[in-house]
Structure formats: C-alpha cells, structure tokens
Tab-separated table of C-alpha atoms and ligand atoms in Angstrom:
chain	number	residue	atom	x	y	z
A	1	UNK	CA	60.117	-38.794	-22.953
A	2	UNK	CA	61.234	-39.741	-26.475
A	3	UNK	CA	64.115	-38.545	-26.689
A	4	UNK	CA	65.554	-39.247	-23.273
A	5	UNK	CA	67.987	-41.916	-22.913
A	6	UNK	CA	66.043	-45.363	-22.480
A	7	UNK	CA	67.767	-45.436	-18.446
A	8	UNK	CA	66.608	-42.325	-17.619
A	9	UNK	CA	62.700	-42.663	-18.330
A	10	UNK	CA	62.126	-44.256	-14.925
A	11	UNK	CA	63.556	-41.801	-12.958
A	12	UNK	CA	62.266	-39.033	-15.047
A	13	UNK	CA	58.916	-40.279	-14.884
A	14	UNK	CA	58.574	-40.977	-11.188
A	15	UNK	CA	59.619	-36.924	-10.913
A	16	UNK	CA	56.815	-35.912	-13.194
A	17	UNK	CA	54.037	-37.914	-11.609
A	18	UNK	CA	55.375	-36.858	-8.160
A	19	UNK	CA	55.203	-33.116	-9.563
A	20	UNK	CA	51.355	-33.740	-11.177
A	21	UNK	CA	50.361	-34.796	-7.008
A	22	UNK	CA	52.061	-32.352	-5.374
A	23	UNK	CA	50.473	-29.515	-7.805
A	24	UNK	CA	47.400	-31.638	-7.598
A	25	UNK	CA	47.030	-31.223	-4.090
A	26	UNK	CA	47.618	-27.836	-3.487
A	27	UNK	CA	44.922	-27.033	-5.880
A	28	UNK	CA	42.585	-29.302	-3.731
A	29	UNK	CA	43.921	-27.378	-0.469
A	30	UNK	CA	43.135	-23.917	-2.079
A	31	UNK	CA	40.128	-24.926	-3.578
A	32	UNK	CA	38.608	-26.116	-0.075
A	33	UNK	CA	39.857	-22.826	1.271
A	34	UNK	CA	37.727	-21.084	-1.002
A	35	UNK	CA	34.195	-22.983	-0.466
A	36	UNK	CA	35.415	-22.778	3.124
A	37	UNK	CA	35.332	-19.431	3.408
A	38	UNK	CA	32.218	-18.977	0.839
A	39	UNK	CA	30.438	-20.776	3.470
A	40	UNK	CA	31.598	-19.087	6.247
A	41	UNK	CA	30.860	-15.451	4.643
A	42	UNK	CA	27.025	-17.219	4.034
A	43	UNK	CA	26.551	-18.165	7.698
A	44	UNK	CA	27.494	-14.535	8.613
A	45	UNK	CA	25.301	-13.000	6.422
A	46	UNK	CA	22.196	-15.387	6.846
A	47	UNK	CA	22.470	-15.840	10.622
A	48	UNK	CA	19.037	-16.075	12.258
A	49	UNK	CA	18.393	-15.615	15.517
A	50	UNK	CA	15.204	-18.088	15.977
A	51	UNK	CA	14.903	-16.305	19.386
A	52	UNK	CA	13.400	-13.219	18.126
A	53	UNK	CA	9.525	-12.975	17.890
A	54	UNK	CA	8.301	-13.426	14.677
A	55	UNK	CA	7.763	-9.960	11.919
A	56	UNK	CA	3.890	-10.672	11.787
A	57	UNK	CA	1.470	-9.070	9.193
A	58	UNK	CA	2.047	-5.592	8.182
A	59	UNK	CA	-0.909	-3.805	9.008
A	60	UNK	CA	-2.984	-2.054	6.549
A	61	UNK	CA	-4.324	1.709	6.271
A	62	UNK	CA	-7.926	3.172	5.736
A	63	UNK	CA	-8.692	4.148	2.358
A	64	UNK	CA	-8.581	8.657	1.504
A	65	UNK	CA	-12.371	8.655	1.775
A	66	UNK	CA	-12.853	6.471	4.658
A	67	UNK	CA	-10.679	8.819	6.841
A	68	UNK	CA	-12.449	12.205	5.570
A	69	UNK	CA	-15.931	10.149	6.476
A	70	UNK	CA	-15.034	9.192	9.830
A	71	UNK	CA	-13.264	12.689	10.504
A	72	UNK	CA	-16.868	14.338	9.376
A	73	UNK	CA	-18.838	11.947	11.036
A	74	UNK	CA	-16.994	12.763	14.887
A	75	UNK	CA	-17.314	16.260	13.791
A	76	UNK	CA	-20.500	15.894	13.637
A	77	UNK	CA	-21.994	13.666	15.993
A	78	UNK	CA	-19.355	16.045	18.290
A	79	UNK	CA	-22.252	18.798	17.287
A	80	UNK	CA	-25.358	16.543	18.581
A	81	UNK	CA	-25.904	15.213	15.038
A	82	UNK	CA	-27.391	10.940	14.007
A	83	UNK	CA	-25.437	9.725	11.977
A	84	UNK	CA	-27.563	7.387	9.320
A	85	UNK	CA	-27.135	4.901	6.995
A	86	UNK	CA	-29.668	4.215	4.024
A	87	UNK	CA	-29.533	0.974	1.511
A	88	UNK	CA	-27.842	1.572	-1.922
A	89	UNK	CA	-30.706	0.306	-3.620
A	90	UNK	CA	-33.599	2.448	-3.286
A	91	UNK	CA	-37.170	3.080	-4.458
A	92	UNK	CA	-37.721	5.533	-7.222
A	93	UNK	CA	-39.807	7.561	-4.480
A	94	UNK	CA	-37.347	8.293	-1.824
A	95	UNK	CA	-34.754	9.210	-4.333
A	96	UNK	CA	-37.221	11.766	-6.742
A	97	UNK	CA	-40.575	12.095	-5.579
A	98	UNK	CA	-40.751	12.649	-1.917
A	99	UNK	CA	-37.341	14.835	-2.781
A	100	UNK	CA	-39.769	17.000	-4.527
A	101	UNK	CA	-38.492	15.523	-8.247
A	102	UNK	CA	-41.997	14.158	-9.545
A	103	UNK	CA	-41.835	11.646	-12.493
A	104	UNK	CA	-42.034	14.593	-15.454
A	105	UNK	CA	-39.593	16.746	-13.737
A	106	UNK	CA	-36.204	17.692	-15.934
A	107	UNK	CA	-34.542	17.470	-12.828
A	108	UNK	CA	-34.293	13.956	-13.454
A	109	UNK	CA	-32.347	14.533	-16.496
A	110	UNK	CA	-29.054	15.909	-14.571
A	111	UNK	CA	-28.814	12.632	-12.443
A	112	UNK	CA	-27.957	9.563	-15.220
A	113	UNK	CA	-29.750	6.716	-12.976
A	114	UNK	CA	-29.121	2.936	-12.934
A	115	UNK	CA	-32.966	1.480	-13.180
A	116	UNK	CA	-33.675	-1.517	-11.799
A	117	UNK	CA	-37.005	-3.494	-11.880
A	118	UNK	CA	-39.872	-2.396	-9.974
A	119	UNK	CA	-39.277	1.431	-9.625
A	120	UNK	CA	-36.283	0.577	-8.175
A	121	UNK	CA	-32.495	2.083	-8.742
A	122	UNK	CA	-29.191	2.273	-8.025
A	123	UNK	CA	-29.764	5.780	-5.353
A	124	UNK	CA	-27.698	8.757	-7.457
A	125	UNK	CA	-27.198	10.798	-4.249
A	126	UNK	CA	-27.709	10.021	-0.387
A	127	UNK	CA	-30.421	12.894	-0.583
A	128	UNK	CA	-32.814	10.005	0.409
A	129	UNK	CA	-31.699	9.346	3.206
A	130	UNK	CA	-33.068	12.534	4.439
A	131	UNK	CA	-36.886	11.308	3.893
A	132	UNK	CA	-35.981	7.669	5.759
A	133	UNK	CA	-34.463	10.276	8.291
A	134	UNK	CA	-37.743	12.078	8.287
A	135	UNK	CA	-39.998	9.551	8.776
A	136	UNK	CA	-38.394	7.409	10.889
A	137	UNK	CA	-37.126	10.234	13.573
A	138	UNK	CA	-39.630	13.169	13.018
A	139	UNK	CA	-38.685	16.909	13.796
A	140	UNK	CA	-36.558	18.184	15.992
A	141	UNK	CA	-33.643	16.108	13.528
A	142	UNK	CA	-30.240	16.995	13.040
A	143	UNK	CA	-28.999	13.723	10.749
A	144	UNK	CA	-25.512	13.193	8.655
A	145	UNK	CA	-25.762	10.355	6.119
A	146	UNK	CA	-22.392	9.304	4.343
A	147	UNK	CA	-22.465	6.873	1.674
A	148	UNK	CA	-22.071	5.555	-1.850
A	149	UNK	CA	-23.889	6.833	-4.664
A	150	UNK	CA	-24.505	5.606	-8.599
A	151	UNK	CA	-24.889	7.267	-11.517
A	152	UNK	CA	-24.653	6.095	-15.498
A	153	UNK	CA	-21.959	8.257	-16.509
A	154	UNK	CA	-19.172	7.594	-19.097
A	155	UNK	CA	-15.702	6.782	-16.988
A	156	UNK	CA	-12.841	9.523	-17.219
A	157	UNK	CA	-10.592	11.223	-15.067
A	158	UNK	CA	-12.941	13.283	-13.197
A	159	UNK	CA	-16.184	11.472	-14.140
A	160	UNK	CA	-17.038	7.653	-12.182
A	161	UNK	CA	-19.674	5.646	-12.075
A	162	UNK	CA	-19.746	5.132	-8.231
A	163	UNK	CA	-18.592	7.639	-5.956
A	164	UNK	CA	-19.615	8.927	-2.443
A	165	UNK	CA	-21.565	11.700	-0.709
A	166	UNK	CA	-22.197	13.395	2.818
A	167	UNK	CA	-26.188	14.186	3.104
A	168	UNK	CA	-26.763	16.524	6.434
A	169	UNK	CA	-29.878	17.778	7.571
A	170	UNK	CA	-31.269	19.646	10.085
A	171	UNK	CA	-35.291	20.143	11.083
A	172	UNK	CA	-36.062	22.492	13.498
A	173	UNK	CA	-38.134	25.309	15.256
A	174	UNK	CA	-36.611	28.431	13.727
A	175	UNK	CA	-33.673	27.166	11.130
A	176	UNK	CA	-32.395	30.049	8.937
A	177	UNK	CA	-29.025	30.317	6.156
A	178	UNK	CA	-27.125	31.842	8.606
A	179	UNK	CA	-27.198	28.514	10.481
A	180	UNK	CA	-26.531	26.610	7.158
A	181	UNK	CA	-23.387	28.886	6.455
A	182	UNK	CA	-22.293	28.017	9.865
A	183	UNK	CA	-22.252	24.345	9.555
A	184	UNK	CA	-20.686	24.512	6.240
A	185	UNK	CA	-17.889	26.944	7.326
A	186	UNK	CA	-17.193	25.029	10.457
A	187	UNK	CA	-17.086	21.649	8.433
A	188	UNK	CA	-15.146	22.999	5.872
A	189	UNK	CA	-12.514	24.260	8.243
A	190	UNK	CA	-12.418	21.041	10.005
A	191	UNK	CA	-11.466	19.076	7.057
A	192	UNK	CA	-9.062	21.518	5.300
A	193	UNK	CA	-7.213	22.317	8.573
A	194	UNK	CA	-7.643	26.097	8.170
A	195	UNK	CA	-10.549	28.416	7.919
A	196	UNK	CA	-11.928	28.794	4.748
A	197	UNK	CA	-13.693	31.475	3.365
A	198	UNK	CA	-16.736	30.531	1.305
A	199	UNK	CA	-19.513	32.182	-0.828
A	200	UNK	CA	-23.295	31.209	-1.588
A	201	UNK	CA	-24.365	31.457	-5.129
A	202	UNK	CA	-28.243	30.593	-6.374
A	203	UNK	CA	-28.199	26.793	-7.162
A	204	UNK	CA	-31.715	24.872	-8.143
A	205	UNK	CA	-32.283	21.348	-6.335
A	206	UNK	CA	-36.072	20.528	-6.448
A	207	UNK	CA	-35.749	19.604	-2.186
A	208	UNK	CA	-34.937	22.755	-1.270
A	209	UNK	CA	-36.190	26.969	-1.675
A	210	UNK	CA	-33.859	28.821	-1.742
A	211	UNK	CA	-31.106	26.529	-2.993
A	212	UNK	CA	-27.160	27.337	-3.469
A	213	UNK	CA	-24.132	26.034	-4.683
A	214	UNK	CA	-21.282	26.861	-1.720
A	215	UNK	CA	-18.181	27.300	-3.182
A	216	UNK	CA	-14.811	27.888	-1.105
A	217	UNK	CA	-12.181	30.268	-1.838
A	218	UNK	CA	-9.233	28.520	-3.901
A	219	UNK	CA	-6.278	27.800	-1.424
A	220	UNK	CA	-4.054	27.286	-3.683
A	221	UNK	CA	-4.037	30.658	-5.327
A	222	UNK	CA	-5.495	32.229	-2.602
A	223	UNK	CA	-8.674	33.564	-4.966
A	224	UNK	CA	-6.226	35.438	-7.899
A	225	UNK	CA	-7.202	32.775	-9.844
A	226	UNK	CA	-5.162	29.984	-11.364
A	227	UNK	CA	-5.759	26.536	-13.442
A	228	UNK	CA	-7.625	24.392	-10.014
A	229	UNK	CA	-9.626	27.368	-9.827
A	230	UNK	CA	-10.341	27.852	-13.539
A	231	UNK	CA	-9.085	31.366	-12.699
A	232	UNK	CA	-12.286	32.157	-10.721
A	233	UNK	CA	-10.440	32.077	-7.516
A	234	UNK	CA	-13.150	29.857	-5.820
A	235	UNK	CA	-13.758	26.074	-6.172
A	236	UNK	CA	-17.161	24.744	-6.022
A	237	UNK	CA	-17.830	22.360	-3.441
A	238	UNK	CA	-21.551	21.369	-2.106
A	239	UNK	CA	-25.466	22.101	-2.746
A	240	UNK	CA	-27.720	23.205	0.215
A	241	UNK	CA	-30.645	25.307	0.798
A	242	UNK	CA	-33.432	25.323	3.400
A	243	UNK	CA	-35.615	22.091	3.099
A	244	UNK	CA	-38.539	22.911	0.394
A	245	UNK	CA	-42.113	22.835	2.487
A	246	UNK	CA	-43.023	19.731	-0.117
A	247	UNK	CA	-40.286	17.701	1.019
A	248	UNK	CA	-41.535	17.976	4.448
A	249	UNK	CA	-44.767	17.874	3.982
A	250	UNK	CA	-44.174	14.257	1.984
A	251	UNK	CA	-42.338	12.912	5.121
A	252	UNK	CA	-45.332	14.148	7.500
A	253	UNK	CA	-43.740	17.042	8.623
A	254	UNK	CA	-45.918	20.491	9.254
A	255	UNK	CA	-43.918	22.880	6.963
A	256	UNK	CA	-45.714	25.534	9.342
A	257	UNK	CA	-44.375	24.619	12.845
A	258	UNK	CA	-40.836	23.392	11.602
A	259	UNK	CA	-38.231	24.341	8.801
A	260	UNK	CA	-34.669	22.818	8.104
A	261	UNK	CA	-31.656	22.923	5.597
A	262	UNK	CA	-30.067	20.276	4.249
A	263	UNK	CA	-26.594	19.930	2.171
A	264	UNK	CA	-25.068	17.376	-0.157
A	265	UNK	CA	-21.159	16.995	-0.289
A	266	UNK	CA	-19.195	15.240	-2.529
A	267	UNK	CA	-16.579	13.072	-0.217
A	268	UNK	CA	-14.800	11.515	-3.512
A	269	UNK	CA	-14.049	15.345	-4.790
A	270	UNK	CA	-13.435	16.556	-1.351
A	271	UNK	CA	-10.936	13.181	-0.606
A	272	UNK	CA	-8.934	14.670	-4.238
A	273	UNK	CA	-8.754	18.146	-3.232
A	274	UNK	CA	-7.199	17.274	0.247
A	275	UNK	CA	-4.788	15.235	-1.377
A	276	UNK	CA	-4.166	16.250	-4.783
A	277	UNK	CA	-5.491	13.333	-6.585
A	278	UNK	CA	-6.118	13.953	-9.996
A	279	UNK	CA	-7.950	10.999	-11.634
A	280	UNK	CA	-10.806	9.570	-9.347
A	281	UNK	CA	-10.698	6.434	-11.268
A	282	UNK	CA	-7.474	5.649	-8.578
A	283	UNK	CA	-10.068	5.767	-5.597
A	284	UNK	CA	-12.091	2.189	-6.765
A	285	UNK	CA	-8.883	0.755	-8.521
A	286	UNK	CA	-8.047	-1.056	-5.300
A	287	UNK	CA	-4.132	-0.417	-6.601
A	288	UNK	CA	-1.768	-1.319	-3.502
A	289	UNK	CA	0.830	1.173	-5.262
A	290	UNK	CA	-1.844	3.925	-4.621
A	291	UNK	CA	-3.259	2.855	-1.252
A	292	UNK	CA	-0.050	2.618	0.499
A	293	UNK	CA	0.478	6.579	0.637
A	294	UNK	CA	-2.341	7.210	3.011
B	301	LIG	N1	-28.328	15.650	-3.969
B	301	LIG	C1	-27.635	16.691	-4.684
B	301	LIG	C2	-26.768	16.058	-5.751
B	301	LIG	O1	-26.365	14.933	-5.636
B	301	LIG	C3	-26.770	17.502	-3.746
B	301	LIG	C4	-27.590	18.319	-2.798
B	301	LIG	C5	-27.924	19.626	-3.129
B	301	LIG	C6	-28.030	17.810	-1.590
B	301	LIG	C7	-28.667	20.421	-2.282
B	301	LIG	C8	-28.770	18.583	-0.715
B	301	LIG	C9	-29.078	19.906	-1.074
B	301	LIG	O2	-29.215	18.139	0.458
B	301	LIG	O3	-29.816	20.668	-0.214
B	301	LIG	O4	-26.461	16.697	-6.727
C-alpha cells in the first residue's frame, strides 16, 4: 500500500477487503460442509433402533467339575443309586475310625488333615459319607456322594488344597469285584465317551479287603506309553475294594448277612483329563478368561 499512488489506496483497498470476505466465506461454506457430513456419517453409524428388545444378561456356564458331577450323578441315580450329601466339616470318627483308620494308624499319615477343635476337621475325602450312608439307610444301599474335600498340602500345579471327590457304595446280599469292575467300567465309559479298558492293581485303604487302585488304559497313546502316561500306558484313576467287615460292623451292619464295595474318584483329576487342563490351581481361581471355554 506504500508505494501506491496516494489516489489509488481507496480503490485498492476496497478490492482487498472484498477479496479477504469472499475467501472468508467460502472457507466458512466448506468448513460447514465438512462437520455436516461428519455428522451425518455419525448418525449412520450410531443409528439405534429403540424398537428392538433389549440384549439382556449374557448367561453364564457351569463350571468343568460341576458338569462331570451332574453327568455321574444321572448316571447313577439312572442305575437305582441315592445320591448323598455329607457336611464338609466332619468328626474325626466318621472320617478315620469308623473307616477302619483308628487313632495310631499310619494311614493317617497319607491324608495331610486340617484339625479343627473338638476332634473335628476339615473331611480329606467323602469316604465318610459312606458311614452317614450306613447308618442312616441300612443295607440293601447303593449310595453316590460327590463333594469337596481338604487336605494340608503345599499348592502346585497338580497339588491343591481343596479339591473334589465321587464316594459310591454299594451294600448288599451277595456283592463280589466283578460287580465293582462293572460299575467302574460302565462309569468310566460314560464320562470319557468311549469304552475304556481298565486294570485292577493291589491298593491298601484301611475301609476296604481286598483294596485296588483302578487304573485306565492311556487314550492318548493308546497304552505304548508316552509322557501323560509316564510311559506305563495306563493312567491311574480311583481306589475301591469290597467294604472291610469293620467298617460295617462300626455302622451296625452284620458283616455276615451283607457285603459291599465302595470306590473313591477324584472329580478335579478326572475334570483335567477330560479336558486337558494342566494346572488344577485354574479350577478354584474363579478366572472368567478360564471359565468361559466350558
Ligand atoms: N478315600 C480314598 C482317598 O481319598 C479313596 C478311596 C479308596 C475311597 C478306596 C474308597 C475306596 O471308597 O474303597 O484316597
């Protein structure tokens, strides 16, 4: 503007400013355009149709061990069996001595207990549930009993401090191991969706004479061997035996007119074998990342 002729600054200013709008303007025009069309894009994509009924609460699942319980328990009661239920707290005399494990007796030893006051405890297997069975019911029995169990053991991958069992029993006229294998094939099957093929080896549990440890031929190798089997080809799986005459005897049963077997499972192992779990410390973690796959 300086060095324009003093005559011409009006008329060259009144262009400039004129220029400034009209550029000013169209900026304003585009600009709306834009938001315009931000907001229009918006609308499309958040569009709700308040019409619709509402998503609601996802539901939930049941937890690996409740479904193998429930599956054994309509197995079971499908075969004419009680199913029974026995408090977690217990007496020190349902859970050793009328289970034939008097106060001196090492067998103690391989079952860490929680004590509690008053020859109370924290029960380390349902096995007791087989006296309350007993002595509530009497002979002729057949009697599952699922439920959690306790024992003071040092937490690791295959080691918990709570975990839960399947106690079965059976008191009868004339009850012999080829019934027991039976029931443990047939349950067996019925869990692992195939038939298994399983073997008895000698296995000492105070409650019962004779006593075994049933083991199941390894599926995943087929019984070759391989590292779930520890290259035995067979994977342990429950205690049984016939019911030791002092265990019925305790419970006011005549060990001369009626005999039994009984078997202890471990659901928590069984719940990890079905589904490949491999640290049982995921079962009580109550992790919704872990939950969510059953
Ligand atoms: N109670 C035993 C345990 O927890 C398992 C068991 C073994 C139960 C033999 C039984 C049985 O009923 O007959 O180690």
């Amino acid at each position: 503007m300086g060095q324009l002729a003093p005559q011409e600054r009006a008329h060259v200013g009144k262009l400039l400013n004129a220029v400034k709008t009209e550029l000013e303007a169209a900026l304003h025009a585009r600009k709306a355009r834009f938001d315009e069309q931000a907001l229009a894009a918006r609308l499309d994509a958040e569009w709700v149709d308040l019409t619709l009924p509402a998503p609601g609460q996802p539901t939930g699942s049941l937890h690996p061990i409740t479904q193998i319980q429930t599956e054994i328990e309509d197995l079971f009661i499908s075969m004419g069996f009680a199913v029974l239920g026995g408090p977690e707290v217990e007496t020190e005399y349902n859970n050793f001595d009328a289970l034939n494990i008097p106060a001196d007796h090492p067998a103690r030893d391989m079952q860490d207990t929680f004590w509690l006051a008053d020859h109370n405890l924290l029960r380390t297997h349902t096995s007791p549930v087989q006296v309350r069975g007993m002595q509530r019911f009497g002979p002729p029995l057949r009697m599952i009993a699922p439920g959690r169990v306790f024992r003071n053991e040092a937490v690791d991958a295959s080691h918990e401090h709570t975990f839960y069992q399947v106690e079965g029993m059976i008191v009868d006229r004339v009850v012999s191991v080829a019934h027991l294998i039976y029931f443990m094939k047939t349950m067996l099957s019925h869990i692992m969706g195939r038939d298994v093929t399983v073997r008895l080896r000698p296995g000492f549990f105070p409650f019962v004479e004779p006593g075994f440890e049933l083991d199941i031929q390894c599926f995943i190798c087929g019984g070759a061997g391989c590292p779930v089997c520890k290259q035995s080809g067979w994977v342990e799986q429950l205690g049984c035996g016939l019911v030791h005459p002092n265990v019925l005897r305790m419970s006011g049963i005549d060990p001369e007119e009626w005999n039994g077997f009984a078997f202890g499972l471990g659901l928590t192992r069984l719940a990890m074998m079905r589904y490949s779990i491999d640290d049982i410390r995921l079962l009580q973690s109550g992790d919704l990342r872990f939950l969510n796959q059953f």
